Coordinates of C-alpha atoms in Angstrom, one line a residue:
M1 CA 0.0 0.0 0.0
K2 CA 1.1 3.5 -0.7
E3 CA 1.5 6.0 2.1
L4 CA -2.0 7.2 3.1
K5 CA -1.1 10.8 2.5
D6 CA -0.3 9.9 -1.1
L7 CA -3.7 8.4 -1.7
V8 CA -5.8 11.1 -0.1
R9 CA -6.9 14.2 -2.0
P10 CA -4.5 17.0 -0.9
N11 CA -7.4 19.4 0.0
V12 CA -8.9 16.8 2.3
W13 CA -5.6 15.9 3.9
N14 CA -5.0 19.7 4.7
L15 CA -8.6 20.4 5.5
K16 CA -9.4 21.9 8.9
P17 CA -12.7 20.2 9.8
Y18 CA -15.8 22.0 11.1
S19 CA -15.9 22.1 14.9
S20 CA -19.4 21.5 16.2
A21 CA -20.6 22.7 19.6
R22 CA -21.0 19.2 20.9
K23 CA -17.4 18.3 20.1
E24 CA -15.8 21.3 21.7
Y25 CA -16.8 20.4 25.3
A26 CA -16.1 16.7 25.0
G27 CA -14.7 15.1 28.1
N28 CA -16.3 17.5 30.5
D29 CA -19.6 17.0 32.4
A30 CA -22.3 19.6 31.8
S31 CA -26.0 19.9 32.6
I32 CA -26.8 23.3 31.1
F33 CA -26.3 23.7 27.4
L34 CA -26.2 27.3 26.0
D35 CA -23.7 26.8 23.3
A36 CA -25.6 25.5 20.2
N37 CA -28.6 27.9 19.9
E38 CA -31.0 25.0 20.6
N39 CA -34.5 25.4 21.9
P40 CA -34.4 24.5 25.6
Y41 CA -37.8 22.9 25.3
N42 CA -39.0 19.5 23.9
A43 CA -36.2 17.3 25.4
P44 CA -34.6 15.1 24.2
N45 CA -35.3 15.9 20.6
N46 CA -34.3 19.6 21.1
R47 CA -30.6 18.7 21.4
Y48 CA -28.2 17.9 18.6
P49 CA -27.1 14.2 18.7
D50 CA -23.6 12.9 19.5
P51 CA -21.7 13.7 16.3
L52 CA -19.5 10.6 16.7
Q53 CA -22.1 8.2 18.1
K54 CA -19.8 7.1 20.8
D55 CA -22.2 5.0 22.9
L56 CA -23.5 3.2 19.8
K57 CA -20.0 2.5 18.4
K58 CA -18.9 1.0 21.8
R59 CA -21.8 -1.5 21.6
I60 CA -21.2 -2.3 17.9
A61 CA -17.5 -2.7 18.6
T62 CA -18.2 -5.4 21.2
I63 CA -20.3 -7.4 18.7
K64 CA -17.9 -7.0 15.8
S65 CA -14.7 -7.5 17.8
V66 CA -13.1 -4.2 16.7
R67 CA -12.2 -0.9 18.4
P68 CA -14.8 2.0 18.4
E69 CA -12.1 4.1 16.6
Q70 CA -12.3 1.6 13.6
I71 CA -16.0 2.3 13.0
Y72 CA -17.6 5.0 10.8
L73 CA -21.4 5.2 10.9
G74 CA -23.2 6.7 7.9
N75 CA -26.7 7.4 6.6
G76 CA -26.9 4.0 5.0
S77 CA -23.9 2.4 3.4
D78 CA -24.4 4.8 0.5
E79 CA -23.0 7.6 2.6
S80 CA -19.8 5.6 3.4
I81 CA -19.4 4.8 -0.3
D82 CA -19.7 8.5 -1.2
M83 CA -17.3 9.5 1.6
L84 CA -14.6 7.2 0.3
F85 CA -14.9 8.8 -3.2
R86 CA -14.6 12.3 -1.6
V87 CA -11.7 11.4 0.6
F88 CA -9.5 9.6 -2.0
C89 CA -10.6 10.5 -5.5
R90 CA -9.8 13.8 -7.3
P91 CA -12.7 14.6 -9.8
G92 CA -11.7 14.3 -13.4
V93 CA -8.3 12.8 -12.5
D94 CA -8.5 9.6 -10.6
N95 CA -10.4 6.4 -11.3
V96 CA -11.9 3.3 -9.5
V97 CA -12.2 -0.3 -10.5
A98 CA -15.1 -2.6 -9.7
I99 CA -16.5 -6.0 -10.6
A100 CA -19.5 -6.4 -12.9
P101 CA -22.3 -7.1 -12.3
T102 CA -22.5 -5.6 -8.7
Y103 CA -24.2 -3.1 -6.6
G104 CA -25.2 -0.1 -8.7
M105 CA -24.4 2.7 -6.2
Y106 CA -20.6 2.4 -6.7
E107 CA -21.0 3.5 -10.3
V108 CA -23.6 6.2 -9.4
C109 CA -21.3 7.7 -6.8
A110 CA -18.5 7.6 -9.3
E111 CA -20.5 9.6 -11.8
V112 CA -21.7 12.1 -9.2
N113 CA -18.1 12.7 -8.2
D114 CA -16.8 12.9 -11.8
I115 CA -14.6 9.8 -11.3
E116 CA -13.9 7.3 -14.1
Y117 CA -15.5 3.9 -13.3
R118 CA -13.8 0.8 -14.8
K119 CA -15.7 -2.5 -14.9
V120 CA -14.2 -5.9 -14.9
L121 CA -16.6 -8.7 -15.8
L122 CA -17.1 -11.7 -13.6
D123 CA -16.7 -15.2 -15.1
A124 CA -19.6 -17.6 -15.8
S125 CA -19.6 -18.7 -12.1
F126 CA -19.8 -15.0 -11.0
Q127 CA -16.2 -15.1 -9.7
F128 CA -13.2 -12.8 -10.4
K129 CA -9.4 -13.0 -10.6
A130 CA -7.3 -10.5 -8.7
S131 CA -5.0 -10.3 -11.6
D132 CA -7.8 -9.1 -13.9
L133 CA -8.7 -6.3 -11.6
L134 CA -5.1 -5.3 -11.1
D135 CA -4.6 -5.2 -14.9
A136 CA -7.4 -2.7 -15.1
C137 CA -5.6 -0.3 -12.6
D138 CA -3.1 2.4 -13.3
D139 CA -1.3 5.0 -11.3
F140 CA -4.6 7.0 -10.9
T141 CA -6.7 4.1 -9.5
K142 CA -7.5 4.9 -5.9
L143 CA -10.3 2.4 -5.0
I144 CA -11.4 -1.1 -5.9
F145 CA -14.9 -2.1 -5.1
L146 CA -15.9 -5.7 -4.3
C147 CA -19.3 -7.0 -2.9
S148 CA -19.4 -10.3 -1.1
P149 CA -21.9 -11.9 -1.0
N150 CA -22.4 -10.1 -4.3
N151 CA -25.5 -8.2 -5.4
P152 CA -27.3 -9.2 -7.7
T153 CA -25.6 -12.6 -8.1
G154 CA -25.9 -13.7 -4.4
N155 CA -22.7 -15.6 -4.1
D156 CA -19.6 -15.2 -2.0
L157 CA -16.5 -14.1 -3.9
N158 CA -13.4 -16.3 -3.7
A159 CA -11.7 -15.4 -0.4
E160 CA -8.2 -16.3 -1.6
E161 CA -8.6 -13.9 -4.6
I162 CA -9.8 -11.1 -2.2
I163 CA -6.7 -11.6 0.0
R164 CA -4.5 -11.6 -3.1
L165 CA -6.1 -8.4 -4.3
V166 CA -5.8 -6.6 -1.0
S167 CA -2.2 -7.7 -0.6
Q168 CA -1.1 -6.5 -4.0
F169 CA -3.1 -3.3 -4.7
Q170 CA -1.4 -0.1 -3.7
G171 CA -4.7 1.7 -3.0
I172 CA -7.8 1.1 -1.0
V173 CA -10.0 -2.1 -1.4
V174 CA -13.6 -1.6 -0.4
L175 CA -15.3 -4.9 0.5
D176 CA -19.1 -4.5 0.8
E177 CA -20.5 -7.2 3.2
A178 CA -24.1 -6.0 3.3
Y179 CA -25.3 -9.7 3.2
I180 CA -22.5 -11.3 5.3
D181 CA -24.8 -12.4 8.1
F182 CA -26.5 -14.9 5.7
S183 CA -23.2 -16.4 4.6
D184 CA -21.2 -19.3 6.1
T185 CA -18.0 -17.3 5.2
P186 CA -16.6 -15.3 8.1
S187 CA -16.4 -11.5 7.7
F188 CA -13.1 -10.0 6.5
I189 CA -13.2 -7.7 9.5
R190 CA -10.8 -10.2 11.0
Y191 CA -8.2 -8.9 8.5
L192 CA -8.4 -5.2 9.4
G193 CA -5.2 -5.4 11.5
E194 CA -3.3 -7.1 8.7
F195 CA -4.4 -4.9 5.8
P196 CA -4.5 -1.1 6.5
N197 CA -5.9 -0.5 3.0
L198 CA -9.0 -2.6 3.6
V199 CA -12.4 -1.0 4.2
I200 CA -15.4 -3.2 5.2
L201 CA -19.0 -2.1 4.7
Q202 CA -21.9 -3.6 6.6
T203 CA -25.4 -2.4 7.3
F204 CA -28.4 -2.5 9.6
S205 CA -30.7 -2.7 6.6
K206 CA -30.6 -6.5 5.9
A207 CA -30.1 -9.0 8.7
W208 CA -30.9 -6.4 11.3
G209 CA -34.3 -5.6 9.8
C210 CA -33.7 -1.8 10.1
A211 CA -33.7 -0.5 6.5
A212 CA -35.9 2.4 7.5
I213 CA -33.5 3.9 10.0
R214 CA -30.7 4.2 7.4
L215 CA -27.6 3.2 9.2
G216 CA -24.5 1.8 7.5
M217 CA -21.3 0.7 9.1
A218 CA -17.8 1.1 7.7
F219 CA -14.9 -0.7 9.4
A220 CA -11.3 0.5 8.6
S221 CA -8.1 1.6 10.1
E222 CA -8.3 4.4 12.6
S223 CA -6.5 6.7 10.1
I224 CA -9.1 6.1 7.4
V225 CA -12.0 6.6 9.8
E226 CA -10.5 9.8 11.0
L227 CA -10.4 11.1 7.4
M228 CA -14.1 10.1 6.9
N229 CA -15.1 11.9 10.1
K230 CA -13.1 14.9 9.0
I231 CA -15.4 15.6 6.0
K232 CA -18.7 14.2 7.1
Y233 CA -21.6 16.5 8.0
P234 CA -21.4 17.2 11.8
Y235 CA -24.6 15.4 12.8
N236 CA -25.1 12.9 10.1
I237 CA -26.7 10.2 12.3
N238 CA -29.9 11.6 14.0
L239 CA -30.9 10.8 17.6
L240 CA -33.8 8.6 16.7
T241 CA -31.6 6.4 14.5
Q242 CA -29.0 6.1 17.2
R243 CA -31.6 5.2 19.8
E244 CA -33.2 2.5 17.6
A245 CA -29.9 1.0 16.7
L246 CA -28.9 0.8 20.4
D247 CA -32.1 -1.0 21.1
M248 CA -31.5 -3.4 18.3
V249 CA -27.9 -4.1 19.4
G250 CA -29.4 -5.0 22.8
R251 CA -31.7 -7.5 21.1
Y252 CA -29.0 -9.1 18.9
Y253 CA -30.4 -12.5 19.6
R254 CA -33.5 -11.6 17.6
V255 CA -31.2 -10.9 14.5
Q256 CA -29.7 -14.3 14.8
E257 CA -33.2 -15.9 15.0
W258 CA -34.3 -14.0 11.9
V259 CA -31.2 -15.1 10.0
E260 CA -31.8 -18.8 10.9
S261 CA -35.4 -18.6 9.8
L262 CA -34.5 -16.9 6.5
L263 CA -31.8 -19.4 5.7
G264 CA -34.3 -22.2 6.1
E265 CA -36.7 -20.5 3.9
R266 CA -34.0 -19.7 1.3
K267 CA -33.2 -23.4 1.0
R268 CA -36.8 -24.4 0.7
L269 CA -37.7 -21.7 -1.8
M270 CA -34.7 -22.4 -4.0
N271 CA -35.5 -26.1 -4.1
E272 CA -39.1 -25.4 -5.0
F273 CA -38.0 -23.0 -7.8
K274 CA -36.0 -25.8 -9.4
K275 CA -39.3 -27.7 -9.9
L276 CA -41.1 -24.8 -11.7
P277 CA -41.5 -25.0 -15.5
C278 CA -40.7 -21.3 -15.9
C279 CA -37.4 -21.6 -14.1
K280 CA -34.3 -22.5 -16.2
Q281 CA -31.6 -22.1 -13.6
V282 CA -31.3 -21.3 -9.9
Y283 CA -27.9 -19.8 -9.0
P284 CA -26.2 -20.5 -5.7
S285 CA -26.7 -18.0 -3.0
D286 CA -25.0 -16.9 0.2
A287 CA -27.4 -13.9 0.8
N288 CA -31.1 -13.4 1.7
F289 CA -32.0 -13.5 -2.0
F290 CA -31.2 -15.6 -5.0
L291 CA -30.9 -15.2 -8.7
V292 CA -33.0 -17.2 -11.1
R293 CA -32.9 -17.4 -14.9
V294 CA -36.4 -17.8 -16.5
G295 CA -37.7 -18.0 -20.0
E296 CA -39.0 -14.4 -20.4
A297 CA -38.0 -12.2 -17.5
R298 CA -40.1 -9.2 -18.4
K299 CA -43.2 -11.2 -19.0
L300 CA -42.9 -13.1 -15.7
Y301 CA -42.1 -9.9 -13.8
A302 CA -45.2 -8.2 -15.2
Y303 CA -47.3 -11.3 -14.3
L304 CA -46.1 -11.2 -10.7
V305 CA -46.8 -7.5 -10.4
E306 CA -50.3 -8.1 -11.7
K307 CA -50.7 -10.6 -8.9
G308 CA -49.4 -8.1 -6.3
I309 CA -45.9 -9.6 -5.9
V310 CA -42.8 -7.5 -6.6
V311 CA -39.4 -9.1 -7.3
R312 CA -36.5 -7.4 -9.1
N313 CA -36.0 -7.7 -12.8
R314 CA -32.3 -7.9 -13.6
T315 CA -32.5 -8.8 -17.2
N316 CA -30.8 -5.6 -18.3
I317 CA -27.8 -6.2 -16.1
V318 CA -24.6 -7.6 -17.7
L319 CA -24.4 -11.5 -17.3
C320 CA -28.0 -11.5 -16.0
R321 CA -30.1 -11.9 -19.1
H322 CA -33.6 -13.1 -18.3
C323 CA -32.8 -13.2 -14.6
L324 CA -35.0 -12.2 -11.7
R325 CA -33.7 -11.6 -8.2
I326 CA -35.9 -13.1 -5.5
T327 CA -35.7 -11.8 -1.9
V328 CA -36.6 -14.4 0.7
G329 CA -39.8 -13.4 2.6
T330 CA -41.8 -14.9 5.4
R331 CA -43.1 -18.4 4.9
P332 CA -46.7 -17.2 3.9
E333 CA -45.2 -14.7 1.5
N334 CA -43.0 -17.4 -0.1
D335 CA -45.9 -19.8 -0.3
R336 CA -48.0 -17.3 -2.1
L337 CA -45.1 -16.6 -4.6
L338 CA -44.9 -20.3 -5.3
E339 CA -48.6 -20.7 -5.7
V340 CA -48.8 -17.9 -8.2
L341 CA -45.8 -19.2 -10.1
K342 CA -47.3 -22.7 -10.4
E343 CA -50.2 -21.1 -12.2
Y344 CA -48.0 -19.2 -14.7
R345 CA -48.0 -20.2 -18.3
E346 CA -45.3 -18.9 -20.7

């Protein structure tokens, strides 16, 4: 890895961050707050939230076996993705490399930030070679994006290739693990101490059942987290989100129960799909969804919508011709899906 200073945008490295009222008195006890021009009524929602979410990070750190200083919390994972572009990539100069197909927000953020986005196609098994990604890089490549389990394909990426990539790339490797709770493969968080150029993304939206509160987690070296904190909006995580997340962390056993239930339903649903005449192929999955190839994706998608069932049509995505992405629902929801599909005629 290059020196961090050589990877970061010079203006960001030299930036003096905004100092919020709630940061300036940190470390002291206080009961009267006359510093932030807040309304003294309507507690607790009248006060600005903790800008660094210290209590929540301590609780998450215990579950994830990291230090609180290695955690950045964003308004969904999308904020963390955008932050990484803004920290490392100079508009109109630098580029990033990513696998394809994968999560679409990497490319959207690249376009918003005026960064060249280079795609490297996965193979027929939806796997990649580190050498192919490295061949797509040049001296201006700052970030490489991987998603494992990958979206929309659903499969884990080869762990040995990921390690090979992180070991050899001179920039930052961003590994999106939004669906890791549904996989048998351990999180790459365990490698943070070994690879200072590794950033792991996780989220409260999937296994945690908290998509509505918009809370994403980024795990990285303390130096990278400091840079992300340096440029983020002062109070990016609101009080209501922090409180709900703290409550969910205290009920982590429920998350584990939900995951176990969804994995059982995933197995059953995938087996039943293989019996359907409209289904041509069911791809392996390590997520809470799976990809299926059907005869006519647009026709089947429209049929399901007509029946009040919404899945994701991925036929326009590279390597996913005539594919639908099916999220695993509750048992009654899955039963209804199967019932409707058994009545479908191409």
